[in-house]
CSV table of C-alpha atoms and ligand atoms in Angstrom, one decimal:
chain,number,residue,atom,x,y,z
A,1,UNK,CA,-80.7,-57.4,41.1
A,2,UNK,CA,-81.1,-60.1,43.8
A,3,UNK,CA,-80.6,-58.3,47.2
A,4,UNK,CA,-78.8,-60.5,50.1
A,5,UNK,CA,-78.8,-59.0,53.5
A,6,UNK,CA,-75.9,-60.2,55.7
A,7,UNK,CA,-74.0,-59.2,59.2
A,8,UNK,CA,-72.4,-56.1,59.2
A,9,UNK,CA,-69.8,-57.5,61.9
A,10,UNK,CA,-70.0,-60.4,64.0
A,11,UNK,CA,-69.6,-63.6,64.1
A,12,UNK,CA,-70.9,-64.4,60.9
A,13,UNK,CA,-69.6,-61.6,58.8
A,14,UNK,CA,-66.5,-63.4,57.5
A,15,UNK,CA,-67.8,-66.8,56.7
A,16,UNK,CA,-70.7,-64.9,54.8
A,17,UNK,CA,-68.4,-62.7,52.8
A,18,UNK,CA,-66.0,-65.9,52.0
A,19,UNK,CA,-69.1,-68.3,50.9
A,20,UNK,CA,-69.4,-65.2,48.1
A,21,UNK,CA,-65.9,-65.3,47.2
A,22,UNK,CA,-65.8,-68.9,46.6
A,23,UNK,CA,-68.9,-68.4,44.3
A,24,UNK,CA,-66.6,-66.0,42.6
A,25,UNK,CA,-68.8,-62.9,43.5
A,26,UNK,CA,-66.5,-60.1,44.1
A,27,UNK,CA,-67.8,-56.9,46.2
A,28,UNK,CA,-67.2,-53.6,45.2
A,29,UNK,CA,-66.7,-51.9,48.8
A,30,UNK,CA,-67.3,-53.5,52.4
A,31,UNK,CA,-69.0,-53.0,55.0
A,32,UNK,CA,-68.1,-50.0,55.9
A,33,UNK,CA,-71.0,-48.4,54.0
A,34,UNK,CA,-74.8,-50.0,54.1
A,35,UNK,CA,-74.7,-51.6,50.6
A,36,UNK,CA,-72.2,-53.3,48.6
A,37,UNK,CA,-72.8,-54.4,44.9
A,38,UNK,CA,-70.8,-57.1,43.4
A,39,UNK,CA,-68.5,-56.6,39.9
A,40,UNK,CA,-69.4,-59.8,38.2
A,41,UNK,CA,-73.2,-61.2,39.7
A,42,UNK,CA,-76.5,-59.2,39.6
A,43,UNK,CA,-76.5,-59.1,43.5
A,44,UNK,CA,-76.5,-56.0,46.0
A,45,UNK,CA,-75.2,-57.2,49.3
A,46,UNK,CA,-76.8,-55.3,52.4
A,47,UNK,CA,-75.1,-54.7,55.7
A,48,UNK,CA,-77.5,-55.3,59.0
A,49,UNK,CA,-77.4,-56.2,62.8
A,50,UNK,CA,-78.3,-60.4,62.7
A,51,UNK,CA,-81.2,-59.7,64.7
A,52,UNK,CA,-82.9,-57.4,61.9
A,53,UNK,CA,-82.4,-59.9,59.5
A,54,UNK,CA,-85.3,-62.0,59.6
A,55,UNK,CA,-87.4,-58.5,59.6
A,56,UNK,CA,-85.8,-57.5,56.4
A,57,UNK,CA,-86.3,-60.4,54.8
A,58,UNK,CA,-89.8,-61.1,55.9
A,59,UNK,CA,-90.9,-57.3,54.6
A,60,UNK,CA,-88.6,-57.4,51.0
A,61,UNK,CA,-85.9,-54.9,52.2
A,62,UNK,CA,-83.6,-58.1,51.1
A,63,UNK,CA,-84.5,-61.1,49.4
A,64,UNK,CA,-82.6,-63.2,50.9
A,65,UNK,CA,-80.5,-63.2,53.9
A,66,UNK,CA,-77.7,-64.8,55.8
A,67,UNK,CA,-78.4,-65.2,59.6
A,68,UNK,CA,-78.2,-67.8,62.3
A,69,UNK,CA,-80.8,-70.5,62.4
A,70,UNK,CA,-81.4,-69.6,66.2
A,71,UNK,CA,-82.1,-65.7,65.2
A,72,UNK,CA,-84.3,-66.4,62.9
A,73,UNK,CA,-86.5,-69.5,64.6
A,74,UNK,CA,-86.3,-66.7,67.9
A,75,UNK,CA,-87.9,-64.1,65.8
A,76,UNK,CA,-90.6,-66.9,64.1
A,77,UNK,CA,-90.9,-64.5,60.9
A,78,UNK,CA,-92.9,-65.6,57.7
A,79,UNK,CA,-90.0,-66.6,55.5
A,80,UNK,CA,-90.5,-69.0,52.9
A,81,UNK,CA,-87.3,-71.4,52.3
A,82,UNK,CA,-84.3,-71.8,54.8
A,83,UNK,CA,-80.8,-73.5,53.1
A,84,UNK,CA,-78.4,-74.6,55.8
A,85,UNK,CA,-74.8,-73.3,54.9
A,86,UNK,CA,-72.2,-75.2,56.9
A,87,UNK,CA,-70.7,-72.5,59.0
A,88,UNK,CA,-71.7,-70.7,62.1
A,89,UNK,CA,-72.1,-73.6,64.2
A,90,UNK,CA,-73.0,-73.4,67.7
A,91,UNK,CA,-75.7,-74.6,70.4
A,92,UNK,CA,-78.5,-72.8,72.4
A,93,UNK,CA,-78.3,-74.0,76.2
A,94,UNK,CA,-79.2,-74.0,79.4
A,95,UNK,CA,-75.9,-73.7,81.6
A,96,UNK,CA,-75.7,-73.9,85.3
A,97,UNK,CA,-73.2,-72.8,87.9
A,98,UNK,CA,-70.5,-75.4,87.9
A,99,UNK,CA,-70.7,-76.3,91.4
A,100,UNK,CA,-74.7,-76.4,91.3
A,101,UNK,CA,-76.1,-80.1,92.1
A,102,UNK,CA,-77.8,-80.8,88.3
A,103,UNK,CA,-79.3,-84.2,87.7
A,104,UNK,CA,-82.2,-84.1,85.4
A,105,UNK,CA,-84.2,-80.7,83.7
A,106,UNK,CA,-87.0,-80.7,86.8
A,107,UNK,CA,-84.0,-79.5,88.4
A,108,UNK,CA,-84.4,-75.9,86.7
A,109,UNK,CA,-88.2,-76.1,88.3
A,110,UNK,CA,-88.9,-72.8,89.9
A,111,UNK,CA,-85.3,-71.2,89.4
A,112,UNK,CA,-84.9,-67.9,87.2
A,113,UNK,CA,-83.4,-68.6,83.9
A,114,UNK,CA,-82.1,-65.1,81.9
A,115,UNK,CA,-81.4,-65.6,78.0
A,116,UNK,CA,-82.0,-63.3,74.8
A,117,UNK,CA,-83.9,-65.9,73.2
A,118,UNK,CA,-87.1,-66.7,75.2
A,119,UNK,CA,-89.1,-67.5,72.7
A,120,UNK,CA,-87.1,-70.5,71.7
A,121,UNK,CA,-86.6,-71.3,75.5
A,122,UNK,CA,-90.2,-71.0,76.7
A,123,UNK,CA,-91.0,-73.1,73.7
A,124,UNK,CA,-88.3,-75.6,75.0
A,125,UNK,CA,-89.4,-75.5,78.8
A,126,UNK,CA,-93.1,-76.0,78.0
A,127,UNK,CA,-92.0,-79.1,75.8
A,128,UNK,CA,-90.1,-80.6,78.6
A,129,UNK,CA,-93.0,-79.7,81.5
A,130,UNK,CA,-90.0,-77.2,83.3
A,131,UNK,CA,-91.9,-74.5,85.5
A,132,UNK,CA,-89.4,-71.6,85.0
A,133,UNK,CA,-89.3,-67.7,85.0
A,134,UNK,CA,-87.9,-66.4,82.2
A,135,UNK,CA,-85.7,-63.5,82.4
A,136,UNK,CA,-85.1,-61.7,78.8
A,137,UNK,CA,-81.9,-59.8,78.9
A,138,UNK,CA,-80.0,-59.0,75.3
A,139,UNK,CA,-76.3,-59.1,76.2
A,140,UNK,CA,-73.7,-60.3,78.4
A,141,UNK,CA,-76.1,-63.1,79.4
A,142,UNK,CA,-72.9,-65.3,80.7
A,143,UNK,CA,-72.3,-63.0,83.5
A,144,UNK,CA,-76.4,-63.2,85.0
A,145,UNK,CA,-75.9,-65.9,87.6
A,146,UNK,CA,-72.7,-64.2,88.7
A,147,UNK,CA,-74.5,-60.8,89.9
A,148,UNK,CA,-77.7,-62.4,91.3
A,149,UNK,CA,-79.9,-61.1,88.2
A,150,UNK,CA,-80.5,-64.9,87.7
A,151,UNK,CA,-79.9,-68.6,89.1
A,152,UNK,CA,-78.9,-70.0,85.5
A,153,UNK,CA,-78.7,-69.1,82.2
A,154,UNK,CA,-79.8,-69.8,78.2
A,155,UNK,CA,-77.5,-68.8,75.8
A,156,UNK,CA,-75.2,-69.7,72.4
A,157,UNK,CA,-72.1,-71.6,73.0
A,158,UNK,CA,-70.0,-73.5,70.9
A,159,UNK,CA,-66.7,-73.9,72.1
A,160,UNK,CA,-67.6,-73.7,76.0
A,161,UNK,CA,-65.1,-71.7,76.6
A,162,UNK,CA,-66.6,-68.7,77.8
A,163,UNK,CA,-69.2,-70.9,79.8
A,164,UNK,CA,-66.0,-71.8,81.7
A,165,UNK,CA,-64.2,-68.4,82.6
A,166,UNK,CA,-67.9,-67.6,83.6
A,167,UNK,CA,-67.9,-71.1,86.1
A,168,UNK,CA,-70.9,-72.5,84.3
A,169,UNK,CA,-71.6,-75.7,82.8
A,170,UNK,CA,-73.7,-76.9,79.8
A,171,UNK,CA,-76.6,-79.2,80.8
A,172,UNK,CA,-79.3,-78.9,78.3
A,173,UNK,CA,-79.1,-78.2,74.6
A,174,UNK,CA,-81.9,-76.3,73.4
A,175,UNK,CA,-81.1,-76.2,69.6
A,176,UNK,CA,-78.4,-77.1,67.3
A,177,UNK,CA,-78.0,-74.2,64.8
A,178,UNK,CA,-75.5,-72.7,62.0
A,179,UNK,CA,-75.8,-70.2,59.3
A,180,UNK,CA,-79.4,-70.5,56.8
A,181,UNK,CA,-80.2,-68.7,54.1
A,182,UNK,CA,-83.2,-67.1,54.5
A,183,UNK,CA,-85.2,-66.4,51.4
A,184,UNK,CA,-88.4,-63.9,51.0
A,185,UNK,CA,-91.6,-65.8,50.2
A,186,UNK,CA,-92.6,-63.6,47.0
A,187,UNK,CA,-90.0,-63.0,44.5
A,188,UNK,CA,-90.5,-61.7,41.3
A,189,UNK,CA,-89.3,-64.7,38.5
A,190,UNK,CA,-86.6,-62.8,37.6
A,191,UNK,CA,-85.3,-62.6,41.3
A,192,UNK,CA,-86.0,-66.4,41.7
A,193,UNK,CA,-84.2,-66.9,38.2
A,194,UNK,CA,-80.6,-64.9,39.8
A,195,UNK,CA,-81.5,-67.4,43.1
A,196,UNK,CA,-81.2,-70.1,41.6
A,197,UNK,CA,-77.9,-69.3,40.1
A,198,UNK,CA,-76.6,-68.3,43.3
A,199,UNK,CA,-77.5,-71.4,44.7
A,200,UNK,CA,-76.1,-73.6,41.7
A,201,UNK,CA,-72.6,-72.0,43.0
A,202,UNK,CA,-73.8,-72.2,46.8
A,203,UNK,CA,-74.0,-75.8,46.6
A,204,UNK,CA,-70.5,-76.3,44.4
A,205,UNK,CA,-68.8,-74.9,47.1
A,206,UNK,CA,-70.8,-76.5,49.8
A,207,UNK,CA,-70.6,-79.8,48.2
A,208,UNK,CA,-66.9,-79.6,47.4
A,209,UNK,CA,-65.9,-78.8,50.9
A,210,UNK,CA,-67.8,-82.5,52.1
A,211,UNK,CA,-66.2,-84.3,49.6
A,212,UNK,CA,-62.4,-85.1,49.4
A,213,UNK,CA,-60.8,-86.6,46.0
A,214,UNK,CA,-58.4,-89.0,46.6
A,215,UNK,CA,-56.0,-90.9,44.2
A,216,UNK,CA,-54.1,-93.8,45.4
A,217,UNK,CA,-51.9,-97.0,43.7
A,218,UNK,CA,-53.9,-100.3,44.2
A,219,UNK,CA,-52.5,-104.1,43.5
A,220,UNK,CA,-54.6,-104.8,40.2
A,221,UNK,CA,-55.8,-108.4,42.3
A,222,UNK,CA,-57.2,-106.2,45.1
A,223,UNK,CA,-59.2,-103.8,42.3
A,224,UNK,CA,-62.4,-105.0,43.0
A,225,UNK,CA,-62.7,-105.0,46.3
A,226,UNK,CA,-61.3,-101.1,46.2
A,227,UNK,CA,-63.8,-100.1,43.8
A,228,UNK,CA,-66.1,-101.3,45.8
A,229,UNK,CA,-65.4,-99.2,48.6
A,230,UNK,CA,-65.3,-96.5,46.2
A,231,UNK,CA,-68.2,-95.3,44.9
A,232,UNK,CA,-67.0,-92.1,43.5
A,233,UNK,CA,-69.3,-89.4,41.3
A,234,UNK,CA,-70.2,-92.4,39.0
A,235,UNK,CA,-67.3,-95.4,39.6
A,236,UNK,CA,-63.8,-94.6,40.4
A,237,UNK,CA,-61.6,-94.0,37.6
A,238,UNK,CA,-58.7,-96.7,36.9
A,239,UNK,CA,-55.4,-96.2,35.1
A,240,UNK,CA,-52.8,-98.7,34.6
A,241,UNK,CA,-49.3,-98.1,36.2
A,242,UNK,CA,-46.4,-98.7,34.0
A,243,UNK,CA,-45.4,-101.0,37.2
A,244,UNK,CA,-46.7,-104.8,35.9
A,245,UNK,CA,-49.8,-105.6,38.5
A,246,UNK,CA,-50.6,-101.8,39.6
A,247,UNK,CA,-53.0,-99.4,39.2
A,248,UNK,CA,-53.4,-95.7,40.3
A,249,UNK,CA,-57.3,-95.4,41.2
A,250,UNK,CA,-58.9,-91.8,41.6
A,251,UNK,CA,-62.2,-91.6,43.3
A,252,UNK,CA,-64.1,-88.6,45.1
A,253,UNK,CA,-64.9,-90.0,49.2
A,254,UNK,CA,-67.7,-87.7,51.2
A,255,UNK,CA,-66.1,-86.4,54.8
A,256,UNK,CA,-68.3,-88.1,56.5
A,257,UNK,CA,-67.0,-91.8,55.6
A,258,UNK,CA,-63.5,-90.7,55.2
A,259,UNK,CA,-61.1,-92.4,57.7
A,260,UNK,CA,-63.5,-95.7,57.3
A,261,UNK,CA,-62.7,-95.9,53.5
A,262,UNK,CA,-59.4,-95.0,54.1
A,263,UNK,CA,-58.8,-98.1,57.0
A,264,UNK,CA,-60.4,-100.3,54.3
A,265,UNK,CA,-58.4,-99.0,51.5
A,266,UNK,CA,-55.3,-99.5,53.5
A,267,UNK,CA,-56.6,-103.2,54.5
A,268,UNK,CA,-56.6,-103.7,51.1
A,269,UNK,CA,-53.5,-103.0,49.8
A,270,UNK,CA,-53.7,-99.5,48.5
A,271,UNK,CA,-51.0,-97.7,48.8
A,272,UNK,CA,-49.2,-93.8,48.1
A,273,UNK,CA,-53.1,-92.5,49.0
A,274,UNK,CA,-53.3,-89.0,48.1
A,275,UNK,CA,-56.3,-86.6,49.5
A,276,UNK,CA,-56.5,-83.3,47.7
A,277,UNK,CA,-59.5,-80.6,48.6
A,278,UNK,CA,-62.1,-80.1,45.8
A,279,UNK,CA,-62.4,-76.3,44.5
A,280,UNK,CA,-66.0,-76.8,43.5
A,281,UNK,CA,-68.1,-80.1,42.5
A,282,UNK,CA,-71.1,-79.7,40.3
A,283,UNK,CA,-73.1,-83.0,40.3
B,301,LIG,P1,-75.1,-58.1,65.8
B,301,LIG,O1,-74.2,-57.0,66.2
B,301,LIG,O2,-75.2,-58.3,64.4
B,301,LIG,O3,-76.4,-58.1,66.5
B,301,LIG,P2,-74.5,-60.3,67.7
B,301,LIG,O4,-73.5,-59.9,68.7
B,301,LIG,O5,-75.9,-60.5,68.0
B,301,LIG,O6,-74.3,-59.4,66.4
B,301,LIG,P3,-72.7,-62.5,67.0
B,301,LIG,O7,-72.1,-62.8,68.4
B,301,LIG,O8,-71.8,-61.9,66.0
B,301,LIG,O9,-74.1,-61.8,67.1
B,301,LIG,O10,-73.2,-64.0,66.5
B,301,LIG,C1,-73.9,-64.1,65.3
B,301,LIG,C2,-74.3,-65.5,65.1
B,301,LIG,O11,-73.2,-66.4,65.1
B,301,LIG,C3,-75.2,-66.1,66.2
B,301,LIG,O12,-76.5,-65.7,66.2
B,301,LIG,C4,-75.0,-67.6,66.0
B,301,LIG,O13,-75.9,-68.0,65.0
B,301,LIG,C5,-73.6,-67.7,65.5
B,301,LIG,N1,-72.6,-68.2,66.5
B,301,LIG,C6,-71.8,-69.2,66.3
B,301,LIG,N2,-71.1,-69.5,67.4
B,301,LIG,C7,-71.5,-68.7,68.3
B,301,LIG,C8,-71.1,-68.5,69.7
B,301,LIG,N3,-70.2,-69.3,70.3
B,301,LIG,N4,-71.7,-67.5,70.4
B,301,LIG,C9,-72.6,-66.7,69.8
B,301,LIG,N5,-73.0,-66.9,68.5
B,301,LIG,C10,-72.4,-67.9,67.8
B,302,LIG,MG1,-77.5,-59.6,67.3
């Protein structure tokens, strides 16, 4: 049995427990006890606080673990591999008050800056040559600068929204961060063996969700050029339509170039494009 640790609540609980599902690992109960195991994969799923994560992991309590990127650089634990899973996304920054006069970071010179994660900040400050006190609170952070316990403050943010209500601003990013896997640095070769299963169907899912498959009718004198800017898993695949002087053209496009293949596609003639999600891509 491979044991994962991930949040009992919180932010990441949901995202955690769906990234299972769509590996088609089913739990037996939720979180409402400490341990879970799952019906169809050798995998016991543990329920912990974020911030105890990287502990568990680090000491074998769990093998592997789902936590934030900025949890688990803050807590600077010896843990072997990290795998970046897409979800979770959010910044660590500096924010001021909204009406404070901010030009450049020698600005925060001298002023008191309160934040849970001052590891990751005093890293950050010394980096930039920043003279600041550091004041490590573990909650609430957003409301520091509003009851005098600080001039500014260090904290996650992702929509800004709360920054807002609070009348701060973002001004520094301090790190860009999402959900890793965390993964103990000795495990036993049958451990590594379940792994690497679990990360076979981790990256299906991953992978599917960045790609897009799209099937579209093309003007057979165009078909060149639109294979060309379709690269697809190995070349797109092309059908004749019983139309004389068509064809339909199916091809998988990455997220990341997808309106800019699209404009070209439509430049070239294509036409009836169809996008439809991808369940899970194994390359
Ligand atoms: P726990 O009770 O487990 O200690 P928590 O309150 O410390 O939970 P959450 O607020 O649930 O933590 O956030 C968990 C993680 O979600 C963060 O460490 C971060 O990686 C990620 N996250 C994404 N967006 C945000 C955001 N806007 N604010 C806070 N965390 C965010
Ligand atoms: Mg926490």
């Amino acid at each position: 049995m491979l044991k994962i640790a991930i949040q009992k609540s919180g932010r990441l609980y949901e995202d955690s427990i769906n990234l299972l599902k769509e590996c088609g690992i089913e739990l037996n109960n939720g979180n409402k006890q400490l341990k879970s195991g799952a019906y169809n994969f050798p995998l016991e799923v543990y329920f912990f606080r974020d911030d105890d994560i990287p502990q568990y992991v680090q000491d074998g309590v769990a093998d592997i673990g789902i936590v934030g990127e900025n949890v688990l650089l803050e807590k600077a634990k010896d843990i072997e591999q990290v795998y970046r899973l897409g979800f979770g996304r959010c910044r660590l920054s500096i924010a001021v008050p909204k009406n404070m006069q901010y030009q450049t970071i020698a600005d925060l010179n001298g002023l008191k800056i309160a934040t849970a994660y001052s590891s990751l900040l005093q890293n950050f400050l010394l980096e930039k040559n920043v003279d600041a006190e550091i004041h490590e609170i573990s909650g609430s952070v957003e409301i520091a600068p509003g009851i005098g316990l600080a001039d500014v403050i260090c904290d996650l943010v992702s929509s800004g929204s709360t920054l807002f209500t609070n009348g701060l601003k973002e001004v520094e990013v301090v790190l860009r961060s999402e959900a890793v896997l965390a993964i103990n640095k000795s495990l036993s070769e049958e451990k590594k063996n379940i792994l690497s299963k679990l990360l076979l169907r981790i990256n299906a899912v991953k992978t599917a969700k960045n790609n897009k498959y799209i099937i579209l009718n093309a003007p057979n004198d165009q078909l060149k050029n639109i294979a060309a800017v379709l690269p697809g898993m190995k070349s797109p695949t092309i059908v004749p339509l019983a139309e004389a002087g068509w064809s339909s053209v199916q091809s998988v496009v990455n997220e990341n170039v997808f309106w800019e293949v699209i404009e070209k596609l439509k430049e070239l003639g294509a036409q009836g494009i169809l996008v439809v999600p991808i369940e899970k891509m194994i390359v």
